[in-house]
Short mmCIF file of C-alpha atoms in Angstrom, two decimals:
data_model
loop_
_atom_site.label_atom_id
_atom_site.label_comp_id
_atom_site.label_asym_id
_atom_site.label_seq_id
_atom_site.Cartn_x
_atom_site.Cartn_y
_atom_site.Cartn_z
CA UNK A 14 101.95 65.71 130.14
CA UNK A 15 99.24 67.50 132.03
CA UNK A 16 96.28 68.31 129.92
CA UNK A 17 93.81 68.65 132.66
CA UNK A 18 90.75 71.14 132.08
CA UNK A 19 91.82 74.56 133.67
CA UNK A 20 89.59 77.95 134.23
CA UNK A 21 92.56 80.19 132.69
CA UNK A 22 91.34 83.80 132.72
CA UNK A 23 92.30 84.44 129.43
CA UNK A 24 89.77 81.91 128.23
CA UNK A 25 86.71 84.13 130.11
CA UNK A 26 83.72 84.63 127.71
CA UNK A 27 84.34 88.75 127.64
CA UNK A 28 82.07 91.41 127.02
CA UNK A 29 83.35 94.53 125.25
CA UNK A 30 83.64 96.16 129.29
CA UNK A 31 85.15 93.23 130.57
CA UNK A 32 87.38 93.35 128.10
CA UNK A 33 88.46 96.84 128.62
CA UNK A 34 88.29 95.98 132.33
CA UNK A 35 91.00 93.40 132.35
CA UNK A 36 92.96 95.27 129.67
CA UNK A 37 92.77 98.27 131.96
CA UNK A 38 95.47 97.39 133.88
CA UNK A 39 97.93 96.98 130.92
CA UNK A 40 97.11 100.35 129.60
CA UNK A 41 98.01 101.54 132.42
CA UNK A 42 101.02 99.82 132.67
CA UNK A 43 101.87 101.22 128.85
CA UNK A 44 101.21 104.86 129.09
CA UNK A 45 102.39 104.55 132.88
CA UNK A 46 105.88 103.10 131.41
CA UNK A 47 106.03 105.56 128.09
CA UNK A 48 105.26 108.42 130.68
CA UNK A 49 108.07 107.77 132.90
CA UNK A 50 110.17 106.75 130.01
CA UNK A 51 109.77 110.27 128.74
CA UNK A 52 110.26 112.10 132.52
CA UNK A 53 113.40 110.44 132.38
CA UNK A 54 115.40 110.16 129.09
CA UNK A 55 113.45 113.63 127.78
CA UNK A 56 112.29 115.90 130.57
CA UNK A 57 115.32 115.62 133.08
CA UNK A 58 117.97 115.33 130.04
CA UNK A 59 116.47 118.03 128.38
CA UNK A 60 115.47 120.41 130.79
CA UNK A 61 118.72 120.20 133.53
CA UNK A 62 121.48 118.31 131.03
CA UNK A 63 120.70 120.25 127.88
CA UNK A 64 119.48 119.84 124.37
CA UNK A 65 123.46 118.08 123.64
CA UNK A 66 122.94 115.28 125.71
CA UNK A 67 119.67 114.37 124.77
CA UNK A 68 120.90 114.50 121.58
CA UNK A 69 123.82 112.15 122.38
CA UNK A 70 121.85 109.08 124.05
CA UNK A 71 118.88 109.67 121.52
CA UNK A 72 121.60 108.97 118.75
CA UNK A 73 121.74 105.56 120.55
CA UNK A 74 118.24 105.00 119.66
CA UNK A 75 119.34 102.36 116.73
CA UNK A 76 120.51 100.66 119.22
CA UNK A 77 117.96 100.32 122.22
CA UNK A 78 115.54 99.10 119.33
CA UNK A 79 118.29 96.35 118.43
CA UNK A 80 117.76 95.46 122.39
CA UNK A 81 114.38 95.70 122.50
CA UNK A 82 113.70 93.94 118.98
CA UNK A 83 115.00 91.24 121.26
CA UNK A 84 113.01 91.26 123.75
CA UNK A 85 109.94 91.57 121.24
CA UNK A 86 111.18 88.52 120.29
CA UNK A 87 111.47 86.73 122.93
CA UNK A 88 108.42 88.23 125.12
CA UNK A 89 105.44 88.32 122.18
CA UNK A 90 106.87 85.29 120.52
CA UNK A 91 106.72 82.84 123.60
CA UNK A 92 103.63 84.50 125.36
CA UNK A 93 101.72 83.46 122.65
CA UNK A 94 102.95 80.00 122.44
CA UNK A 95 102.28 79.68 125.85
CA UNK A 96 98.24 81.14 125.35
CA UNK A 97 98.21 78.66 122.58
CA UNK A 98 99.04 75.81 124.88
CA UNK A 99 96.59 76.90 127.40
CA UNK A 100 93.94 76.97 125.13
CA UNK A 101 94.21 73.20 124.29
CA UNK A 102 94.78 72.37 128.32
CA UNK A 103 98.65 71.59 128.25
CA UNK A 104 99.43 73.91 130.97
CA UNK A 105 102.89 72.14 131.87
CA UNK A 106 104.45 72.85 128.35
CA UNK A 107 103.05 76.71 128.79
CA UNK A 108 105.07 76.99 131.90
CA UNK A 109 108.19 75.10 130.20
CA UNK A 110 108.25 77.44 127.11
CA UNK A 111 108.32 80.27 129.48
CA UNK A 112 111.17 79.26 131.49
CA UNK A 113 113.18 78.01 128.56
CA UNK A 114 112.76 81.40 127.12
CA UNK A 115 113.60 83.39 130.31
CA UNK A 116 117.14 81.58 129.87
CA UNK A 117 117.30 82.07 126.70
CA UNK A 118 117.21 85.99 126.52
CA UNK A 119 119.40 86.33 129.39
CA UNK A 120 121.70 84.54 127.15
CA UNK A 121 121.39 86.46 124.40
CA UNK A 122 121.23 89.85 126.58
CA UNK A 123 124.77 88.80 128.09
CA UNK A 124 125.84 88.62 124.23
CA UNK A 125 124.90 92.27 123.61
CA UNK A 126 126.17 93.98 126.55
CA UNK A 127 129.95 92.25 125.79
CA UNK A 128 129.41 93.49 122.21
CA UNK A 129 128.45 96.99 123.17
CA UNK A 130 131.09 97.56 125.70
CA UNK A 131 133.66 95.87 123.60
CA UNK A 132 132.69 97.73 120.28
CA UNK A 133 130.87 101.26 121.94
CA UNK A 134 133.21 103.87 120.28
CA UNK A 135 132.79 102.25 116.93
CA UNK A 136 129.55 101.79 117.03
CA UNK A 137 128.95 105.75 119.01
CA UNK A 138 130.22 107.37 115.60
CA UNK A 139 128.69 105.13 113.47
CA UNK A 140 125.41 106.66 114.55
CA UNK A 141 126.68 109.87 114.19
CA UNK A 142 128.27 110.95 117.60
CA UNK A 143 130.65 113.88 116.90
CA UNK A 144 133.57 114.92 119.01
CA UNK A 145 131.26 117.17 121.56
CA UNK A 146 128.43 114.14 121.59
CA UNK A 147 130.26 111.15 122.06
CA UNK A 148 131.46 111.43 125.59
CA UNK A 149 127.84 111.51 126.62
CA UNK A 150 127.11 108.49 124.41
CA UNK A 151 129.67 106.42 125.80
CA UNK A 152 128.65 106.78 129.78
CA UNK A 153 125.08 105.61 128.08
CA UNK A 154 126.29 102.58 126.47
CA UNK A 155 128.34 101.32 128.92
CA UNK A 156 126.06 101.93 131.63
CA UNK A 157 122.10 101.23 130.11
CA UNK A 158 123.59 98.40 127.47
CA UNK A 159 125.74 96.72 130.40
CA UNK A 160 122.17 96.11 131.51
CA UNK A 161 120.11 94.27 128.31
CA UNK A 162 120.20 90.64 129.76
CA UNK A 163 117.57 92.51 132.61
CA UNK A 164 116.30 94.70 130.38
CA UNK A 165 115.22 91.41 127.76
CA UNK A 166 114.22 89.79 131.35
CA UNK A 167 111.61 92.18 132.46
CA UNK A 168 110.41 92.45 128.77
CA UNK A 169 109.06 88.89 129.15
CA UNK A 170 107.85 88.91 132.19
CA UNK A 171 105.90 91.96 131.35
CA UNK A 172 104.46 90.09 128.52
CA UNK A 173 103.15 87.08 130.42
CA UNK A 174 101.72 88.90 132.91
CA UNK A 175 98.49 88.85 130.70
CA UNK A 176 99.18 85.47 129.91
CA UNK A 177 99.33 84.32 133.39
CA UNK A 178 96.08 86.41 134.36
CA UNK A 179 97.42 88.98 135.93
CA UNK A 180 97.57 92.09 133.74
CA UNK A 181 97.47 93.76 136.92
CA UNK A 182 101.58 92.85 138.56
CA UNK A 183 102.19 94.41 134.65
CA UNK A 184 100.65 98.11 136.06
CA UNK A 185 102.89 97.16 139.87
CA UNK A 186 105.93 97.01 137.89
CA UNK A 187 105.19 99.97 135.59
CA UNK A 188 105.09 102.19 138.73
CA UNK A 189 107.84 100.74 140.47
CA UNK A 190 109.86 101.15 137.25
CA UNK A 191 108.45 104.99 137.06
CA UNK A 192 108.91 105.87 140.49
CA UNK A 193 112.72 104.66 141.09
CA UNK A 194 113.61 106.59 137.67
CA UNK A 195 112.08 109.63 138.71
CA UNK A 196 113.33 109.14 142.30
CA UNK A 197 117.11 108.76 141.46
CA UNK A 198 116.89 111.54 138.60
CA UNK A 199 115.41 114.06 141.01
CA UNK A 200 118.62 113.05 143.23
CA UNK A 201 121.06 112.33 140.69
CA UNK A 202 120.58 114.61 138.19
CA UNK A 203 118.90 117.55 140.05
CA UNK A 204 120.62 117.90 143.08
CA UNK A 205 123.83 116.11 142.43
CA UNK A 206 124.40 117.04 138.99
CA UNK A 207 125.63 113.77 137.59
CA UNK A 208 124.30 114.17 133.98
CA UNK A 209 123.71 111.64 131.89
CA UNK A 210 125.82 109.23 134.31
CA UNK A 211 122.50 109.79 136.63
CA UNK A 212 119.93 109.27 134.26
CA UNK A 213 121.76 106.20 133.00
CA UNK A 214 121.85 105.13 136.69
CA UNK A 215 118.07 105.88 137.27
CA UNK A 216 117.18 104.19 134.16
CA UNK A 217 119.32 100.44 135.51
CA UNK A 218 118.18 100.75 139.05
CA UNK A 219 114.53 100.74 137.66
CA UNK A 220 114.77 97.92 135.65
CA UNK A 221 116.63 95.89 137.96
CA UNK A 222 113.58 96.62 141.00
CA UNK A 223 110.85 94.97 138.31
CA UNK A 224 113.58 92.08 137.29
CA UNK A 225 113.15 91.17 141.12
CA UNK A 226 109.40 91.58 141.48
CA UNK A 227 108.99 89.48 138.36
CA UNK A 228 111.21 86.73 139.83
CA UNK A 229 109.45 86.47 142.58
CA UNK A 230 106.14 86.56 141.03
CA UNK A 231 107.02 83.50 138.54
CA UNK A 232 108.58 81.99 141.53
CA UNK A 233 104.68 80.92 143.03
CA UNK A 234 103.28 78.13 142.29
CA UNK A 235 99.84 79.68 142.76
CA UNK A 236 99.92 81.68 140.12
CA UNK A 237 98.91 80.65 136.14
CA UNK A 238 102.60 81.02 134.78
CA UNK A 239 105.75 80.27 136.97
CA UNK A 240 109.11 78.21 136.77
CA UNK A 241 109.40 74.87 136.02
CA UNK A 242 111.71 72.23 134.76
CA UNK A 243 112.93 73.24 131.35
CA UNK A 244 112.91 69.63 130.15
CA UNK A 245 115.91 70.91 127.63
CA UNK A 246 114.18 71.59 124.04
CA UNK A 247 115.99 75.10 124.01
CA UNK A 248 116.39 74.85 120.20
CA UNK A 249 112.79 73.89 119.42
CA UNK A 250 111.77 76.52 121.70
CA UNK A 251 113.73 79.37 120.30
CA UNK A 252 112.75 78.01 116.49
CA UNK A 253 109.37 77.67 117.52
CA UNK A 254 109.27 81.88 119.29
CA UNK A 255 110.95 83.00 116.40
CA UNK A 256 108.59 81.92 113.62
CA UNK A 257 105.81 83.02 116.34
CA UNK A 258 107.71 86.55 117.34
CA UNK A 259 109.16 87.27 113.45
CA UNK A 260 107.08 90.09 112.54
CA UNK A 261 107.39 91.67 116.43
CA UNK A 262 111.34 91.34 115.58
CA UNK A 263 111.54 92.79 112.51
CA UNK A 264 108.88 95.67 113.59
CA UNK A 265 111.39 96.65 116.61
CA UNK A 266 114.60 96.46 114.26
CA UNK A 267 112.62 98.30 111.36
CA UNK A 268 112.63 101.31 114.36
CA UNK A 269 116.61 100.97 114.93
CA UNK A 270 116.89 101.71 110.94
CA UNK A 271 114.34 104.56 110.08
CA UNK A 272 115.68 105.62 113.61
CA UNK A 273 119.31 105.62 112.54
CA UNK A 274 117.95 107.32 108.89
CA UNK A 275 115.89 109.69 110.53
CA UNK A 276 118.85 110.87 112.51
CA UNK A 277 121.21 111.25 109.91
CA UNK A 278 118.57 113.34 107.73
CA UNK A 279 117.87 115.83 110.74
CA UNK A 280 121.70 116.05 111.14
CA UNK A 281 122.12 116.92 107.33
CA UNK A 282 119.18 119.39 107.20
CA UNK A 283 118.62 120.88 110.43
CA UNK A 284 121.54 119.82 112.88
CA UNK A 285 121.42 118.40 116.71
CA UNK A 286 118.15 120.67 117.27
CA UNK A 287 116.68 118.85 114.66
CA UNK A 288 117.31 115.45 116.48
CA UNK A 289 115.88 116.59 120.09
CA UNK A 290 112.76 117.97 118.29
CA UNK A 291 112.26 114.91 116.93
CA UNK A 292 112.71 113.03 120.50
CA UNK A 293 110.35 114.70 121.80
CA UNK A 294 107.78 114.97 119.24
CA UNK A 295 108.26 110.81 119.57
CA UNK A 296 107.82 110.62 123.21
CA UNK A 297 104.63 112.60 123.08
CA UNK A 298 103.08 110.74 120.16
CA UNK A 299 104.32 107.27 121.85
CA UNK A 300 102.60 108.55 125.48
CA UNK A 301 99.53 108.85 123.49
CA UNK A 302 99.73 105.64 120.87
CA UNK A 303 100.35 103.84 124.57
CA UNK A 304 97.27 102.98 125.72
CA UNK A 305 96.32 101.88 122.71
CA UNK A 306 98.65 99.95 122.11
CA UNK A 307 98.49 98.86 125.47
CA UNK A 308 95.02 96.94 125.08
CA UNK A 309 96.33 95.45 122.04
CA UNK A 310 99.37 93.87 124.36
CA UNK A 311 96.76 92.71 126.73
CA UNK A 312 94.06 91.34 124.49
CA UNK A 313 96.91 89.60 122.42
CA UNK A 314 97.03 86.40 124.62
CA UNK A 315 92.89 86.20 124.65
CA UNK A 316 93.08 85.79 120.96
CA UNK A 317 96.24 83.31 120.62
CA UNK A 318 94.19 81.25 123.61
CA UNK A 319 90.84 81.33 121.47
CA UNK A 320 92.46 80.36 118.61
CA UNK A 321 94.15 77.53 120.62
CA UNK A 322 90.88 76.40 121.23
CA UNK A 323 89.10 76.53 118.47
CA UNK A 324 86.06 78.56 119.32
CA UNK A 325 85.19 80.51 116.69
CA UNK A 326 82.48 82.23 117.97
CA UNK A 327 84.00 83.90 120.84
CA UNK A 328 87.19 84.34 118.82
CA UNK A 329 84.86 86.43 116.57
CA UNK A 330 83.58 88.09 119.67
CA UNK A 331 87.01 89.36 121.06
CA UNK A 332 87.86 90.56 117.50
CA UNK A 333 84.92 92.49 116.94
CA UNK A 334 85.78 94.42 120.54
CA UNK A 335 89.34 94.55 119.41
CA UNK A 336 88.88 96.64 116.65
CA UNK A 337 85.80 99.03 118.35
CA UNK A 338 88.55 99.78 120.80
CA UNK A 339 91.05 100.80 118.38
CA UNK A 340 88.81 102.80 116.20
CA UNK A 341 87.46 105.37 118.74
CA UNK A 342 89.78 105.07 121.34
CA UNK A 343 92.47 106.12 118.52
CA UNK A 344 90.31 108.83 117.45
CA UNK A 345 89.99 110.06 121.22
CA UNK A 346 93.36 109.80 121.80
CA UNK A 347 94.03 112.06 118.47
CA UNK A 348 91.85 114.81 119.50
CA UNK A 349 93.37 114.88 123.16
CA UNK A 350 96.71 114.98 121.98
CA UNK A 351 96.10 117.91 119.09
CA UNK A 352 94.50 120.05 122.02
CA UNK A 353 97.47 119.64 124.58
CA UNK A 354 100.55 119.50 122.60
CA UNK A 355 101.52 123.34 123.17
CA UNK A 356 101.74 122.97 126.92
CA UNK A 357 103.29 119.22 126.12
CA UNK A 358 106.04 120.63 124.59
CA UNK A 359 106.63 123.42 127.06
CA UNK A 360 107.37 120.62 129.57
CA UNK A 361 110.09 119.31 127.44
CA UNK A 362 111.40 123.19 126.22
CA UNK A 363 109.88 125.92 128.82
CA UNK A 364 107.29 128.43 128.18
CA UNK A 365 108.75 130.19 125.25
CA UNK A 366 106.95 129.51 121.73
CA UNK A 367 108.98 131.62 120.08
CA UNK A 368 112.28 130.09 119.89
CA UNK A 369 113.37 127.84 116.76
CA UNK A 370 113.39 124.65 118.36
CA UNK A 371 109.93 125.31 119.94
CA UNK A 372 107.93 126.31 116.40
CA UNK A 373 109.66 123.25 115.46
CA UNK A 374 108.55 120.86 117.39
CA UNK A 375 105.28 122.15 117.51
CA UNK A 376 104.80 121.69 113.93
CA UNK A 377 105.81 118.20 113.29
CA UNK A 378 103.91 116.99 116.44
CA UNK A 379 101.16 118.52 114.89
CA UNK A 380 101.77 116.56 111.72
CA UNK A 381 102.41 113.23 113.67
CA UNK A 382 99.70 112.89 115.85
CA UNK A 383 97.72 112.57 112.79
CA UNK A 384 99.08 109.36 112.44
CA UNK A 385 97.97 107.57 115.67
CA UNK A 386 94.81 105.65 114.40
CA UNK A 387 96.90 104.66 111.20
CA UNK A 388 100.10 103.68 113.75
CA UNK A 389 97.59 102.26 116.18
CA UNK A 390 95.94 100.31 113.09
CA UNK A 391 99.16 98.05 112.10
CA UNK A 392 99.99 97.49 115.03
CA UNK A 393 96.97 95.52 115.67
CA UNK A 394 96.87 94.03 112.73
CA UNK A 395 99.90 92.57 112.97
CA UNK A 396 99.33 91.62 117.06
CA UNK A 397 96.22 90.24 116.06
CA UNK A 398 97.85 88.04 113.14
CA UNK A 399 100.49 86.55 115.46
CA UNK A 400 97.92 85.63 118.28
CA UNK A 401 95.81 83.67 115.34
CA UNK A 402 99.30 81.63 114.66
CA UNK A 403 99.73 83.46 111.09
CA UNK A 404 103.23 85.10 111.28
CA UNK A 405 103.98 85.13 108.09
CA UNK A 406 101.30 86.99 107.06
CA UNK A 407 102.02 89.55 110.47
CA UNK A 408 106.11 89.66 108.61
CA UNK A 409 104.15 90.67 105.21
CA UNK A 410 102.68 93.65 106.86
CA UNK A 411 105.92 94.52 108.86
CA UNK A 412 108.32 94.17 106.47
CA UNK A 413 106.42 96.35 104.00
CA UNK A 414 105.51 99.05 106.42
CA UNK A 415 108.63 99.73 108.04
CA UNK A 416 111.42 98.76 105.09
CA UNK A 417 109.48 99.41 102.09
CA UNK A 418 106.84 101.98 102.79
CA UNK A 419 108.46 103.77 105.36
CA UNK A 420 111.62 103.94 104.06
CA UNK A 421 110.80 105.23 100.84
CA UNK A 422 108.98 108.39 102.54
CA UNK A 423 111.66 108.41 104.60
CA UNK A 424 114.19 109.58 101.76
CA UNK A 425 111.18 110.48 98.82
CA UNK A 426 109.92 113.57 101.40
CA UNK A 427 112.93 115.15 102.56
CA UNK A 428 113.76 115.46 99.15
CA UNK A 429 110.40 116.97 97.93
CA UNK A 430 109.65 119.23 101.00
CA UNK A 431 112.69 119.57 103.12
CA UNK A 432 112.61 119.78 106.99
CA UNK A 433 109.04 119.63 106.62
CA UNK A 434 109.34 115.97 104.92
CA UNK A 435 110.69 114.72 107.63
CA UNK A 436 107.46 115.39 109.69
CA UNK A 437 105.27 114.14 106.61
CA UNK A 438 106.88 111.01 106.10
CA UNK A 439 105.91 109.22 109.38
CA UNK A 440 101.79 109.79 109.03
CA UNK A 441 101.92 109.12 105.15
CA UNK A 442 103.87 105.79 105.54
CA UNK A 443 101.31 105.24 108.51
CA UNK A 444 98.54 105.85 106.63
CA UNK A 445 99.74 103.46 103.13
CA UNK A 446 100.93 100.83 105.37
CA UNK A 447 97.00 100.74 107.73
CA UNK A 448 95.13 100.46 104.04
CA UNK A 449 97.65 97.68 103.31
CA UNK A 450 96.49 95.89 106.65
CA UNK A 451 93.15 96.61 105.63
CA UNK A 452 93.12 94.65 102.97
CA UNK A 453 94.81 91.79 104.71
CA UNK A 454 92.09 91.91 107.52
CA UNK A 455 89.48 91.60 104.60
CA UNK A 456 91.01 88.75 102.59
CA UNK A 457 91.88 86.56 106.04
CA UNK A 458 88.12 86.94 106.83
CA UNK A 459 87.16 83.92 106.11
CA UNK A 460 89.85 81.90 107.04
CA UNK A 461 89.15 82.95 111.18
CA UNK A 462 85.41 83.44 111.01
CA UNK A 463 85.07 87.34 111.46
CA UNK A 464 83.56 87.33 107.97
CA UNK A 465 79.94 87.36 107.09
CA UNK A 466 79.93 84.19 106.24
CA UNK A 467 81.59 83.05 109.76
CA UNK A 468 83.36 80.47 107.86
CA UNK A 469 87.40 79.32 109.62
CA UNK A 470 88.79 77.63 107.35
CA UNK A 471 92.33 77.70 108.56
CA UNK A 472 90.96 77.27 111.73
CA UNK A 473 89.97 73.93 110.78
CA UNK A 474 92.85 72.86 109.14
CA UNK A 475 95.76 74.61 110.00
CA UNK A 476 97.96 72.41 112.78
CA UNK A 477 98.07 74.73 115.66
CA UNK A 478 102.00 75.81 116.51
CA UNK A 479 103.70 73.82 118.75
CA UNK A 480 106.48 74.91 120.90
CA UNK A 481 108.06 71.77 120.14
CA UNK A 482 108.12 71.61 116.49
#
């Protein structure tokens, strides 16, 4: 087993600006891929398809977050494992639980497409797909889900690009990613007026460009992370990334449930408007919650590799900048987004504020961007409780945020206040569920030596996770 001492660069001694230096490239990479994300399932759709077929592949939303739940999986879960091993010097087991993994989600990826294509119509009006949506739906599903063992592909390899150093190929892909969509919507949907056949075309083509680059770049030897021998273990593996990636898991599933519940309450109250507004008003908040959320992605596997290690001072260090980001970068990001969301929206719905669908997508943005710094706040939380090897406390937070909290604004709100619930219930569950992780910060203080007292006790006593047990 090689344990020889190596100078990872996620075990650098980082200042708050080197920090945000070699995060920069994975915020970049975030906003960069929410950005394009939005050009091409919401501007395109919206502005050359119509308001119907937006409204027909965001019905499928349930569905993507299924995929990418996955992927969360899969991608947070191992990445961390692998930082983990880095920080105690067994570099040849990091590489091995990263190529056991890549094999593993292809696996499972190959499992969803067969269900989706064998099960789409089913499933299509289960989420609500009516006679004049589901024609649209099904092109989507049998085009975009034909492609999830890619899609879960390019998920991990986006996550250990941090790990392996190089935050950097992350931002490469983004763009590459970005610029094919936009590239083949401009061609297919603009001037050949394919529809949602074209953006679902746009949307394969681009993953399937970063699913080679990433190949290629975990091909090298040169480079921190790349291919090797398995060395078989695929169960341990996969036991050992789940109990790691739980709380990521159940945090991208929570979003195929409130997604499918929000759905089916805008249907009920306001109809198919109701259900683009709302994909919009989520594209804009995500674009903005990106680079936040970004840093936290990046800064993830310099925690889990501290922790690996042992060094509680510079563990306490990386925290401290952790949450200095988050604070006034989410408050930044707030302010900018409350200023521009009128000529936001008119992107998405043209120039004219006075139509219904305009005034309401105005308001609930308004209400929603509210909740960044609250949104912004779990997430990190929970990010920062997987990287320290505590997933079970990371599932406590998820589970009661997304199926407990937000559920129950989900279908208290509505009921009090309407249409305008519906906006209300995604800040206020936000806000309920950040005091929650607030208090779980506060009471885990001493346990990782951000405390006062600097005092780790589970540092010192807790076995660190291996990828083999």
């Amino acid at each position: 087993m090689e344990k020889t001492k190596t100078n990872n660069r996620i075990g650098q001694d980082f200042t708050l600006m080197q920090l945000i230096r070699f995060a920069l490239p994975a915020i970049l990479t975030n906003l960069c891929a929410q950005l394009f994300k939005s050009l091409d399932d919401g501007l395109f759709v919206s502005r050359f398809v119509g308001p119907d077929a937006l409204a027909s592949i965001s019905l499928l939303g349930p569905i993507n977050c299924i995929i990418m739940s996955f992927a969360q999986l899969f991608s947070v879960g191992a990445s961390t494992i692998s930082a983990q091993k880095m920080g105690i010097n067994d570099q040849q087991e990091a590489k091995r639980v990263f190529s056991r993994i890549c094999i593993i989600g292809v696996g499972v990826g190959v499992l969803i497409a067969v269900l989706m294509n064998v099960f789409c119509d089913p499933v299509c009006r289960f989420l609500g797909a009516d006679d004049a949506l589901i024609a649209n739906s099904r092109i989507y599903v049998r085009i975009v889900h034909t492609n999830a063992p890619v899609n879960i592909l390019v998920a991990i390899f986006s996550a250990y690009y941090a790990t392996a150093g190089r935050p950097d190929m992350g931002l490469v892909c983004s763009i590459l990613n970005g610029a094919m969509n936009i590239i083949f919507d401009i061609i297919f949907i603009a001037m050949m007026d394919m529809g949602v056949i074209g953006s679902s075309l746009s949307t394969i083509f681009g993953e399937i460009a970063v699913a080679l680059v990433g190949l290629f770049f975990y091909t090298r030897k040169k480079n921190e992370i790349y291919f090797v021998k398995p060395e078989k273990e695929y169960k341990n593996t996969f036991l050992a990334t789940w109990k790691s990636g739980f709380s990521q898991f159940i945090n991208s599933l929570s979003f195929s449930v409130t997604g499918f519940t929000t759905n089916h309450i805008l249907l009920s109250v306001i109809g198919s408007d109701g259900v683009s507004a709302n994909t919009v008003i989520n594209d804009i908040r995500i674009i903005f919650n990106s680079a936040i959320v970004g840093f936290i992605t990046c800064v993830g596997p310099v925690i889990a590799y501290n922790y690996g290690s042992r060094n509680v001072e510079r563990l306490r260090k990386i925290l401290t900048h952790y949450f200095k980001f988050w604070l006034f970068g989410s408050l930044i990001v707030t302010f900018i987004g409350l200023f521009l969301r009128q000529p936001l929206i008119s992107i998405f719905f043209g120039s004219d504020t006075t139509t219904d669908l305009y005034k309401m997508t105005h308001l609930g943005l308004s209400i929603e961007m509210i909740a960044v710094l609250f949104s912004c706040g779990c997430i990190l939380v929970m990010r920062m409780f997987v990287a320290l090897g505590s997933p079970k406390t990371a599932s406590v937070l998820t589970v009661s945020r997304n199926f407990i909290i937000r559920m129950s604004m989900l279908l208290l709100l509505p009921w009090l206040f309407d249409d305008l619930g519906v906006w209300l219930a995604f800040p206020v569950s936000e806000a309920i569920s950040c005091m929650v992780g607030a208090v779980i910060v506060i009471r885990n203080a001493d346990n990782y030596g951000y405390g006062k007292s600097g005092t780790a006790l589970r540092m010192m006593d807790e076995p660190l996770i291996k990828a083999d047990a």
